[in-house]
Amino acid sequence: MSVQTRTAGFSSVEVGQMEPLSWLGMDVLMFIGAAPAGTGGGIKVTTFAVLVYAVAAEVRGNEQVTALGKALPAYAARQALVVVLVAAGVIAVSTGALMAMSSYPMDRLLFETVSAFGTVGLSVGVSTALPVAGELILVVLMFTGRLGPLLLASALVLRERRFRYRLPEERPIIG
């Protein structure tokens, strides 16, 4: 089942008949998506892995993020966080828009939007009954899910600037 969520487009069981908890697990796998060199959508496995390593480093109190015996550059965790937050925001806004134009429950609409973003091809049977505007939202999500994270990461890499000064630091209360 987990292979299906990586842009396989093949369903061995009727996804619409599954339990909502199964959909949630599949949502997570579809959001993460495929490998970075593949044609699949999602935020990519490496982006997710960088975030996991960054969280582990923060929990341990390490300033440097390390993965498999190598140090990751400081900007990698920031870029991964930006990609994940933008992707989650796009999915949240799209799901909300679909909720506003249809009467389907959120779990079904979330599955459809995450599937479109991940360019997976799985459906719980909602997409064919959406109005034209809803179908267009899914089309835009498919395009965004395939090219969006790649273009966003590339733009972040190319936009790096160095300042010749440092601002005073402030320690906000987190959590």
JSON list of C-alpha atoms in Angstrom, two decimals:
[
{"chain": "A", "resi": 1, "resn": "MET", "atom": "CA", "xyz": [0.00, 0.00, 0.00]},
{"chain": "A", "resi": 2, "resn": "SER", "atom": "CA", "xyz": [2.79, 2.45, 0.75]},
{"chain": "A", "resi": 3, "resn": "VAL", "atom": "CA", "xyz": [4.20, 2.02, -2.76]},
{"chain": "A", "resi": 4, "resn": "GLN", "atom": "CA", "xyz": [0.90, 3.27, -4.17]},
{"chain": "A", "resi": 5, "resn": "THR", "atom": "CA", "xyz": [1.32, 6.56, -2.35]},
{"chain": "A", "resi": 6, "resn": "ARG", "atom": "CA", "xyz": [4.60, 7.29, -4.16]},
{"chain": "A", "resi": 7, "resn": "THR", "atom": "CA", "xyz": [3.08, 8.25, -7.51]},
{"chain": "A", "resi": 8, "resn": "ALA", "atom": "CA", "xyz": [2.26, 4.74, -8.61]},
{"chain": "A", "resi": 9, "resn": "GLY", "atom": "CA", "xyz": [-1.23, 5.60, -9.82]},
{"chain": "A", "resi": 10, "resn": "PHE", "atom": "CA", "xyz": [-2.23, 1.99, -9.25]},
{"chain": "A", "resi": 11, "resn": "SER", "atom": "CA", "xyz": [-4.72, 0.96, -6.62]},
{"chain": "A", "resi": 12, "resn": "SER", "atom": "CA", "xyz": [-4.93, -2.67, -5.51]},
{"chain": "A", "resi": 13, "resn": "VAL", "atom": "CA", "xyz": [-7.93, -1.98, -3.25]},
{"chain": "A", "resi": 14, "resn": "GLU", "atom": "CA", "xyz": [-10.86, 0.45, -3.37]},
{"chain": "A", "resi": 15, "resn": "VAL", "atom": "CA", "xyz": [-9.42, 3.47, -1.54]},
{"chain": "A", "resi": 16, "resn": "GLY", "atom": "CA", "xyz": [-12.86, 5.00, -0.99]},
{"chain": "A", "resi": 17, "resn": "GLN", "atom": "CA", "xyz": [-13.85, 1.99, 1.13]},
{"chain": "A", "resi": 18, "resn": "MET", "atom": "CA", "xyz": [-10.89, 2.32, 3.50]},
{"chain": "A", "resi": 19, "resn": "GLU", "atom": "CA", "xyz": [-11.09, 3.76, 7.02]},
{"chain": "A", "resi": 20, "resn": "PRO", "atom": "CA", "xyz": [-10.32, 7.47, 7.57]},
{"chain": "A", "resi": 21, "resn": "LEU", "atom": "CA", "xyz": [-7.30, 6.51, 9.70]},
{"chain": "A", "resi": 22, "resn": "SER", "atom": "CA", "xyz": [-5.86, 4.67, 6.70]},
{"chain": "A", "resi": 23, "resn": "TRP", "atom": "CA", "xyz": [-6.45, 7.78, 4.58]},
{"chain": "A", "resi": 24, "resn": "LEU", "atom": "CA", "xyz": [-4.55, 9.85, 7.12]},
{"chain": "A", "resi": 25, "resn": "GLY", "atom": "CA", "xyz": [-1.56, 7.52, 6.97]},
{"chain": "A", "resi": 26, "resn": "MET", "atom": "CA", "xyz": [-1.68, 7.63, 3.19]},
{"chain": "A", "resi": 27, "resn": "ASP", "atom": "CA", "xyz": [-1.95, 11.44, 3.33]},
{"chain": "A", "resi": 28, "resn": "VAL", "atom": "CA", "xyz": [1.34, 11.61, 5.20]},
{"chain": "A", "resi": 29, "resn": "LEU", "atom": "CA", "xyz": [3.09, 9.32, 2.71]},
{"chain": "A", "resi": 30, "resn": "MET", "atom": "CA", "xyz": [1.67, 11.20, -0.29]},
{"chain": "A", "resi": 31, "resn": "PHE", "atom": "CA", "xyz": [2.71, 14.55, 1.23]},
{"chain": "A", "resi": 32, "resn": "ILE", "atom": "CA", "xyz": [6.28, 13.34, 1.66]},
{"chain": "A", "resi": 33, "resn": "GLY", "atom": "CA", "xyz": [6.23, 12.02, -1.88]},
{"chain": "A", "resi": 34, "resn": "ALA", "atom": "CA", "xyz": [8.92, 10.48, -4.01]},
{"chain": "A", "resi": 35, "resn": "ALA", "atom": "CA", "xyz": [12.69, 10.62, -4.30]},
{"chain": "A", "resi": 36, "resn": "PRO", "atom": "CA", "xyz": [14.17, 13.94, -5.44]},
{"chain": "A", "resi": 37, "resn": "ALA", "atom": "CA", "xyz": [15.40, 12.67, -8.81]},
{"chain": "A", "resi": 38, "resn": "GLY", "atom": "CA", "xyz": [12.10, 10.97, -9.65]},
{"chain": "A", "resi": 39, "resn": "THR", "atom": "CA", "xyz": [9.08, 12.33, -11.45]},
{"chain": "A", "resi": 40, "resn": "GLY", "atom": "CA", "xyz": [6.81, 12.08, -8.43]},
{"chain": "A", "resi": 41, "resn": "GLY", "atom": "CA", "xyz": [5.39, 14.99, -6.50]},
{"chain": "A", "resi": 42, "resn": "GLY", "atom": "CA", "xyz": [5.33, 15.85, -2.83]},
{"chain": "A", "resi": 43, "resn": "ILE", "atom": "CA", "xyz": [7.93, 17.58, -0.72]},
{"chain": "A", "resi": 44, "resn": "LYS", "atom": "CA", "xyz": [10.43, 14.76, -1.45]},
{"chain": "A", "resi": 45, "resn": "VAL", "atom": "CA", "xyz": [11.94, 12.19, 0.84]},
{"chain": "A", "resi": 46, "resn": "THR", "atom": "CA", "xyz": [15.20, 14.10, 1.28]},
{"chain": "A", "resi": 47, "resn": "THR", "atom": "CA", "xyz": [13.38, 17.26, 2.42]},
{"chain": "A", "resi": 48, "resn": "PHE", "atom": "CA", "xyz": [11.56, 15.23, 5.04]},
{"chain": "A", "resi": 49, "resn": "ALA", "atom": "CA", "xyz": [14.80, 13.52, 6.10]},
{"chain": "A", "resi": 50, "resn": "VAL", "atom": "CA", "xyz": [16.59, 16.86, 6.52]},
{"chain": "A", "resi": 51, "resn": "LEU", "atom": "CA", "xyz": [13.78, 18.03, 8.79]},
{"chain": "A", "resi": 52, "resn": "VAL", "atom": "CA", "xyz": [13.95, 14.85, 10.85]},
{"chain": "A", "resi": 53, "resn": "TYR", "atom": "CA", "xyz": [17.71, 15.29, 11.29]},
{"chain": "A", "resi": 54, "resn": "ALA", "atom": "CA", "xyz": [17.23, 18.98, 12.17]},
{"chain": "A", "resi": 55, "resn": "VAL", "atom": "CA", "xyz": [14.65, 18.12, 14.83]},
{"chain": "A", "resi": 56, "resn": "ALA", "atom": "CA", "xyz": [16.92, 15.41, 16.22]},
{"chain": "A", "resi": 57, "resn": "ALA", "atom": "CA", "xyz": [19.83, 17.87, 16.39]},
{"chain": "A", "resi": 58, "resn": "GLU", "atom": "CA", "xyz": [17.66, 20.44, 18.15]},
{"chain": "A", "resi": 59, "resn": "VAL", "atom": "CA", "xyz": [16.35, 17.92, 20.68]},
{"chain": "A", "resi": 60, "resn": "ARG", "atom": "CA", "xyz": [19.92, 16.84, 21.45]},
{"chain": "A", "resi": 61, "resn": "GLY", "atom": "CA", "xyz": [21.07, 20.44, 21.76]},
{"chain": "A", "resi": 62, "resn": "ASN", "atom": "CA", "xyz": [23.46, 20.26, 18.81]},
{"chain": "A", "resi": 63, "resn": "GLU", "atom": "CA", "xyz": [24.09, 23.43, 16.85]},
{"chain": "A", "resi": 64, "resn": "GLN", "atom": "CA", "xyz": [25.13, 21.48, 13.78]},
{"chain": "A", "resi": 65, "resn": "VAL", "atom": "CA", "xyz": [22.77, 19.19, 11.90]},
{"chain": "A", "resi": 66, "resn": "THR", "atom": "CA", "xyz": [24.43, 15.91, 10.98]},
{"chain": "A", "resi": 67, "resn": "ALA", "atom": "CA", "xyz": [23.19, 13.05, 8.84]},
{"chain": "A", "resi": 68, "resn": "LEU", "atom": "CA", "xyz": [24.93, 9.73, 8.27]},
{"chain": "A", "resi": 69, "resn": "GLY", "atom": "CA", "xyz": [28.28, 10.99, 9.49]},
{"chain": "A", "resi": 70, "resn": "LYS", "atom": "CA", "xyz": [28.19, 14.22, 7.45]},
{"chain": "A", "resi": 71, "resn": "ALA", "atom": "CA", "xyz": [27.36, 17.79, 8.44]},
{"chain": "A", "resi": 72, "resn": "LEU", "atom": "CA", "xyz": [24.47, 19.46, 6.66]},
{"chain": "A", "resi": 73, "resn": "PRO", "atom": "CA", "xyz": [24.80, 23.14, 5.77]},
{"chain": "A", "resi": 74, "resn": "ALA", "atom": "CA", "xyz": [22.78, 25.47, 7.99]},
{"chain": "A", "resi": 75, "resn": "TYR", "atom": "CA", "xyz": [20.65, 26.67, 5.09]},
{"chain": "A", "resi": 76, "resn": "ALA", "atom": "CA", "xyz": [19.46, 23.13, 4.26]},
{"chain": "A", "resi": 77, "resn": "ALA", "atom": "CA", "xyz": [17.21, 22.88, 7.31]},
{"chain": "A", "resi": 78, "resn": "ARG", "atom": "CA", "xyz": [15.78, 26.37, 6.70]},
{"chain": "A", "resi": 79, "resn": "GLN", "atom": "CA", "xyz": [15.05, 25.54, 3.06]},
{"chain": "A", "resi": 80, "resn": "ALA", "atom": "CA", "xyz": [13.43, 22.24, 4.00]},
{"chain": "A", "resi": 81, "resn": "LEU", "atom": "CA", "xyz": [11.26, 24.00, 6.57]},
{"chain": "A", "resi": 82, "resn": "VAL", "atom": "CA", "xyz": [10.16, 26.62, 4.02]},
{"chain": "A", "resi": 83, "resn": "VAL", "atom": "CA", "xyz": [9.29, 23.96, 1.44]},
{"chain": "A", "resi": 84, "resn": "VAL", "atom": "CA", "xyz": [7.23, 21.98, 3.98]},
{"chain": "A", "resi": 85, "resn": "LEU", "atom": "CA", "xyz": [5.40, 25.02, 5.34]},
{"chain": "A", "resi": 86, "resn": "VAL", "atom": "CA", "xyz": [4.57, 26.38, 1.88]},
{"chain": "A", "resi": 87, "resn": "ALA", "atom": "CA", "xyz": [3.36, 22.95, 0.75]},
{"chain": "A", "resi": 88, "resn": "ALA", "atom": "CA", "xyz": [1.24, 22.51, 3.88]},
{"chain": "A", "resi": 89, "resn": "GLY", "atom": "CA", "xyz": [-0.20, 25.99, 3.39]},
{"chain": "A", "resi": 90, "resn": "VAL", "atom": "CA", "xyz": [-1.10, 25.29, -0.24]},
{"chain": "A", "resi": 91, "resn": "ILE", "atom": "CA", "xyz": [-2.81, 22.04, 0.75]},
{"chain": "A", "resi": 92, "resn": "ALA", "atom": "CA", "xyz": [-4.67, 23.68, 3.65]},
{"chain": "A", "resi": 93, "resn": "VAL", "atom": "CA", "xyz": [-5.95, 26.55, 1.49]},
{"chain": "A", "resi": 94, "resn": "SER", "atom": "CA", "xyz": [-6.94, 24.16, -1.30]},
{"chain": "A", "resi": 95, "resn": "THR", "atom": "CA", "xyz": [-8.75, 21.84, 1.09]},
{"chain": "A", "resi": 96, "resn": "GLY", "atom": "CA", "xyz": [-10.58, 24.81, 2.59]},
{"chain": "A", "resi": 97, "resn": "ALA", "atom": "CA", "xyz": [-11.60, 26.03, -0.85]},
{"chain": "A", "resi": 98, "resn": "LEU", "atom": "CA", "xyz": [-12.94, 22.59, -1.75]},
{"chain": "A", "resi": 99, "resn": "MET", "atom": "CA", "xyz": [-14.82, 22.45, 1.55]},
{"chain": "A", "resi": 100, "resn": "ALA", "atom": "CA", "xyz": [-16.44, 25.80, 0.73]},
{"chain": "A", "resi": 101, "resn": "MET", "atom": "CA", "xyz": [-17.69, 24.60, -2.68]},
{"chain": "A", "resi": 102, "resn": "SER", "atom": "CA", "xyz": [-18.79, 21.06, -1.83]},
{"chain": "A", "resi": 103, "resn": "SER", "atom": "CA", "xyz": [-20.54, 19.15, 0.92]},
{"chain": "A", "resi": 104, "resn": "TYR", "atom": "CA", "xyz": [-17.98, 16.34, 1.26]},
{"chain": "A", "resi": 105, "resn": "PRO", "atom": "CA", "xyz": [-16.28, 15.77, 4.62]},
{"chain": "A", "resi": 106, "resn": "MET", "atom": "CA", "xyz": [-12.84, 17.19, 5.22]},
{"chain": "A", "resi": 107, "resn": "ASP", "atom": "CA", "xyz": [-11.05, 13.82, 5.41]},
{"chain": "A", "resi": 108, "resn": "ARG", "atom": "CA", "xyz": [-12.13, 12.93, 1.86]},
{"chain": "A", "resi": 109, "resn": "LEU", "atom": "CA", "xyz": [-11.26, 16.37, 0.49]},
{"chain": "A", "resi": 110, "resn": "LEU", "atom": "CA", "xyz": [-7.90, 16.38, 2.26]},
{"chain": "A", "resi": 111, "resn": "PHE", "atom": "CA", "xyz": [-7.12, 13.01, 0.68]},
{"chain": "A", "resi": 112, "resn": "GLU", "atom": "CA", "xyz": [-7.97, 14.38, -2.77]},
{"chain": "A", "resi": 113, "resn": "THR", "atom": "CA", "xyz": [-5.84, 17.50, -2.35]},
{"chain": "A", "resi": 114, "resn": "VAL", "atom": "CA", "xyz": [-2.83, 15.66, -0.95]},
{"chain": "A", "resi": 115, "resn": "SER", "atom": "CA", "xyz": [-3.14, 13.04, -3.70]},
{"chain": "A", "resi": 116, "resn": "ALA", "atom": "CA", "xyz": [-3.20, 15.80, -6.31]},
{"chain": "A", "resi": 117, "resn": "PHE", "atom": "CA", "xyz": [-0.24, 17.60, -4.70]},
{"chain": "A", "resi": 118, "resn": "GLY", "atom": "CA", "xyz": [1.72, 14.36, -4.59]},
{"chain": "A", "resi": 119, "resn": "THR", "atom": "CA", "xyz": [0.68, 13.54, -8.19]},
{"chain": "A", "resi": 120, "resn": "VAL", "atom": "CA", "xyz": [-0.30, 10.11, -6.91]},
{"chain": "A", "resi": 121, "resn": "GLY", "atom": "CA", "xyz": [-3.47, 9.35, -8.84]},
{"chain": "A", "resi": 122, "resn": "LEU", "atom": "CA", "xyz": [-5.43, 7.84, -5.95]},
{"chain": "A", "resi": 123, "resn": "SER", "atom": "CA", "xyz": [-8.95, 9.03, -5.20]},
{"chain": "A", "resi": 124, "resn": "VAL", "atom": "CA", "xyz": [-11.68, 8.36, -2.69]},
{"chain": "A", "resi": 125, "resn": "GLY", "atom": "CA", "xyz": [-14.26, 9.09, -5.36]},
{"chain": "A", "resi": 126, "resn": "VAL", "atom": "CA", "xyz": [-14.77, 12.78, -4.72]},
{"chain": "A", "resi": 127, "resn": "SER", "atom": "CA", "xyz": [-12.85, 14.42, -7.56]},
{"chain": "A", "resi": 128, "resn": "THR", "atom": "CA", "xyz": [-15.30, 13.39, -10.29]},
{"chain": "A", "resi": 129, "resn": "ALA", "atom": "CA", "xyz": [-18.21, 14.97, -8.41]},
{"chain": "A", "resi": 130, "resn": "LEU", "atom": "CA", "xyz": [-16.56, 18.32, -7.73]},
{"chain": "A", "resi": 131, "resn": "PRO", "atom": "CA", "xyz": [-17.62, 21.45, -9.60]},
{"chain": "A", "resi": 132, "resn": "VAL", "atom": "CA", "xyz": [-15.38, 22.71, -12.40]},
{"chain": "A", "resi": 133, "resn": "ALA", "atom": "CA", "xyz": [-13.68, 25.17, -10.03]},
{"chain": "A", "resi": 134, "resn": "GLY", "atom": "CA", "xyz": [-12.82, 22.27, -7.70]},
{"chain": "A", "resi": 135, "resn": "GLU", "atom": "CA", "xyz": [-11.37, 20.26, -10.56]},
{"chain": "A", "resi": 136, "resn": "LEU", "atom": "CA", "xyz": [-9.26, 23.27, -11.55]},
{"chain": "A", "resi": 137, "resn": "ILE", "atom": "CA", "xyz": [-7.96, 23.50, -7.99]},
{"chain": "A", "resi": 138, "resn": "LEU", "atom": "CA", "xyz": [-6.87, 19.86, -8.22]},
{"chain": "A", "resi": 139, "resn": "VAL", "atom": "CA", "xyz": [-5.19, 20.50, -11.59]},
{"chain": "A", "resi": 140, "resn": "VAL", "atom": "CA", "xyz": [-3.26, 23.44, -10.16]},
{"chain": "A", "resi": 141, "resn": "LEU", "atom": "CA", "xyz": [-2.29, 21.29, -7.17]},
{"chain": "A", "resi": 142, "resn": "MET", "atom": "CA", "xyz": [-0.94, 18.59, -9.49]},
{"chain": "A", "resi": 143, "resn": "PHE", "atom": "CA", "xyz": [1.21, 21.13, -11.29]},
{"chain": "A", "resi": 144, "resn": "THR", "atom": "CA", "xyz": [2.30, 22.77, -8.03]},
{"chain": "A", "resi": 145, "resn": "GLY", "atom": "CA", "xyz": [3.09, 19.45, -6.38]},
{"chain": "A", "resi": 146, "resn": "ARG", "atom": "CA", "xyz": [5.33, 18.38, -9.23]},
{"chain": "A", "resi": 147, "resn": "LEU", "atom": "CA", "xyz": [7.19, 21.63, -9.90]},
{"chain": "A", "resi": 148, "resn": "GLY", "atom": "CA", "xyz": [6.48, 23.81, -6.87]},
{"chain": "A", "resi": 149, "resn": "PRO", "atom": "CA", "xyz": [8.84, 22.31, -4.27]},
{"chain": "A", "resi": 150, "resn": "LEU", "atom": "CA", "xyz": [11.60, 21.96, -6.87]},
{"chain": "A", "resi": 151, "resn": "LEU", "atom": "CA", "xyz": [11.27, 25.56, -8.06]},
{"chain": "A", "resi": 152, "resn": "LEU", "atom": "CA", "xyz": [10.92, 26.90, -4.53]},
{"chain": "A", "resi": 153, "resn": "ALA", "atom": "CA", "xyz": [14.06, 25.09, -3.36]},
{"chain": "A", "resi": 154, "resn": "SER", "atom": "CA", "xyz": [15.97, 26.27, -6.44]},
{"chain": "A", "resi": 155, "resn": "ALA", "atom": "CA", "xyz": [14.86, 29.85, -5.88]},
{"chain": "A", "resi": 156, "resn": "LEU", "atom": "CA", "xyz": [15.93, 29.68, -2.24]},
{"chain": "A", "resi": 157, "resn": "VAL", "atom": "CA", "xyz": [19.37, 28.39, -3.20]},
{"chain": "A", "resi": 158, "resn": "LEU", "atom": "CA", "xyz": [19.90, 31.06, -5.83]},
{"chain": "A", "resi": 159, "resn": "ARG", "atom": "CA", "xyz": [18.66, 33.87, -3.59]},
{"chain": "A", "resi": 160, "resn": "GLU", "atom": "CA", "xyz": [21.16, 33.49, -0.77]},
{"chain": "A", "resi": 161, "resn": "ARG", "atom": "CA", "xyz": [22.58, 36.86, 0.28]},
{"chain": "A", "resi": 162, "resn": "ARG", "atom": "CA", "xyz": [25.44, 37.78, 2.57]},
{"chain": "A", "resi": 163, "resn": "PHE", "atom": "CA", "xyz": [25.14, 40.81, 4.82]},
{"chain": "A", "resi": 164, "resn": "ARG", "atom": "CA", "xyz": [28.14, 42.89, 5.84]},
{"chain": "A", "resi": 165, "resn": "TYR", "atom": "CA", "xyz": [26.59, 43.61, 9.22]},
{"chain": "A", "resi": 166, "resn": "ARG", "atom": "CA", "xyz": [24.83, 41.72, 12.02]},
{"chain": "A", "resi": 167, "resn": "LEU", "atom": "CA", "xyz": [21.71, 42.85, 13.81]},
{"chain": "A", "resi": 168, "resn": "PRO", "atom": "CA", "xyz": [21.42, 42.49, 17.59]},
{"chain": "A", "resi": 169, "resn": "GLU", "atom": "CA", "xyz": [19.99, 39.14, 18.59]},
{"chain": "A", "resi": 170, "resn": "GLU", "atom": "CA", "xyz": [16.66, 38.71, 20.31]},
{"chain": "A", "resi": 171, "resn": "ARG", "atom": "CA", "xyz": [15.62, 35.53, 22.13]},
{"chain": "A", "resi": 172, "resn": "PRO", "atom": "CA", "xyz": [11.86, 35.06, 21.69]},
{"chain": "A", "resi": 173, "resn": "ILE", "atom": "CA", "xyz": [9.96, 32.67, 23.93]},
{"chain": "A", "resi": 174, "resn": "ILE", "atom": "CA", "xyz": [9.28, 29.49, 21.96]},
{"chain": "A", "resi": 175, "resn": "GLY", "atom": "CA", "xyz": [6.65, 26.96, 22.97]}
]
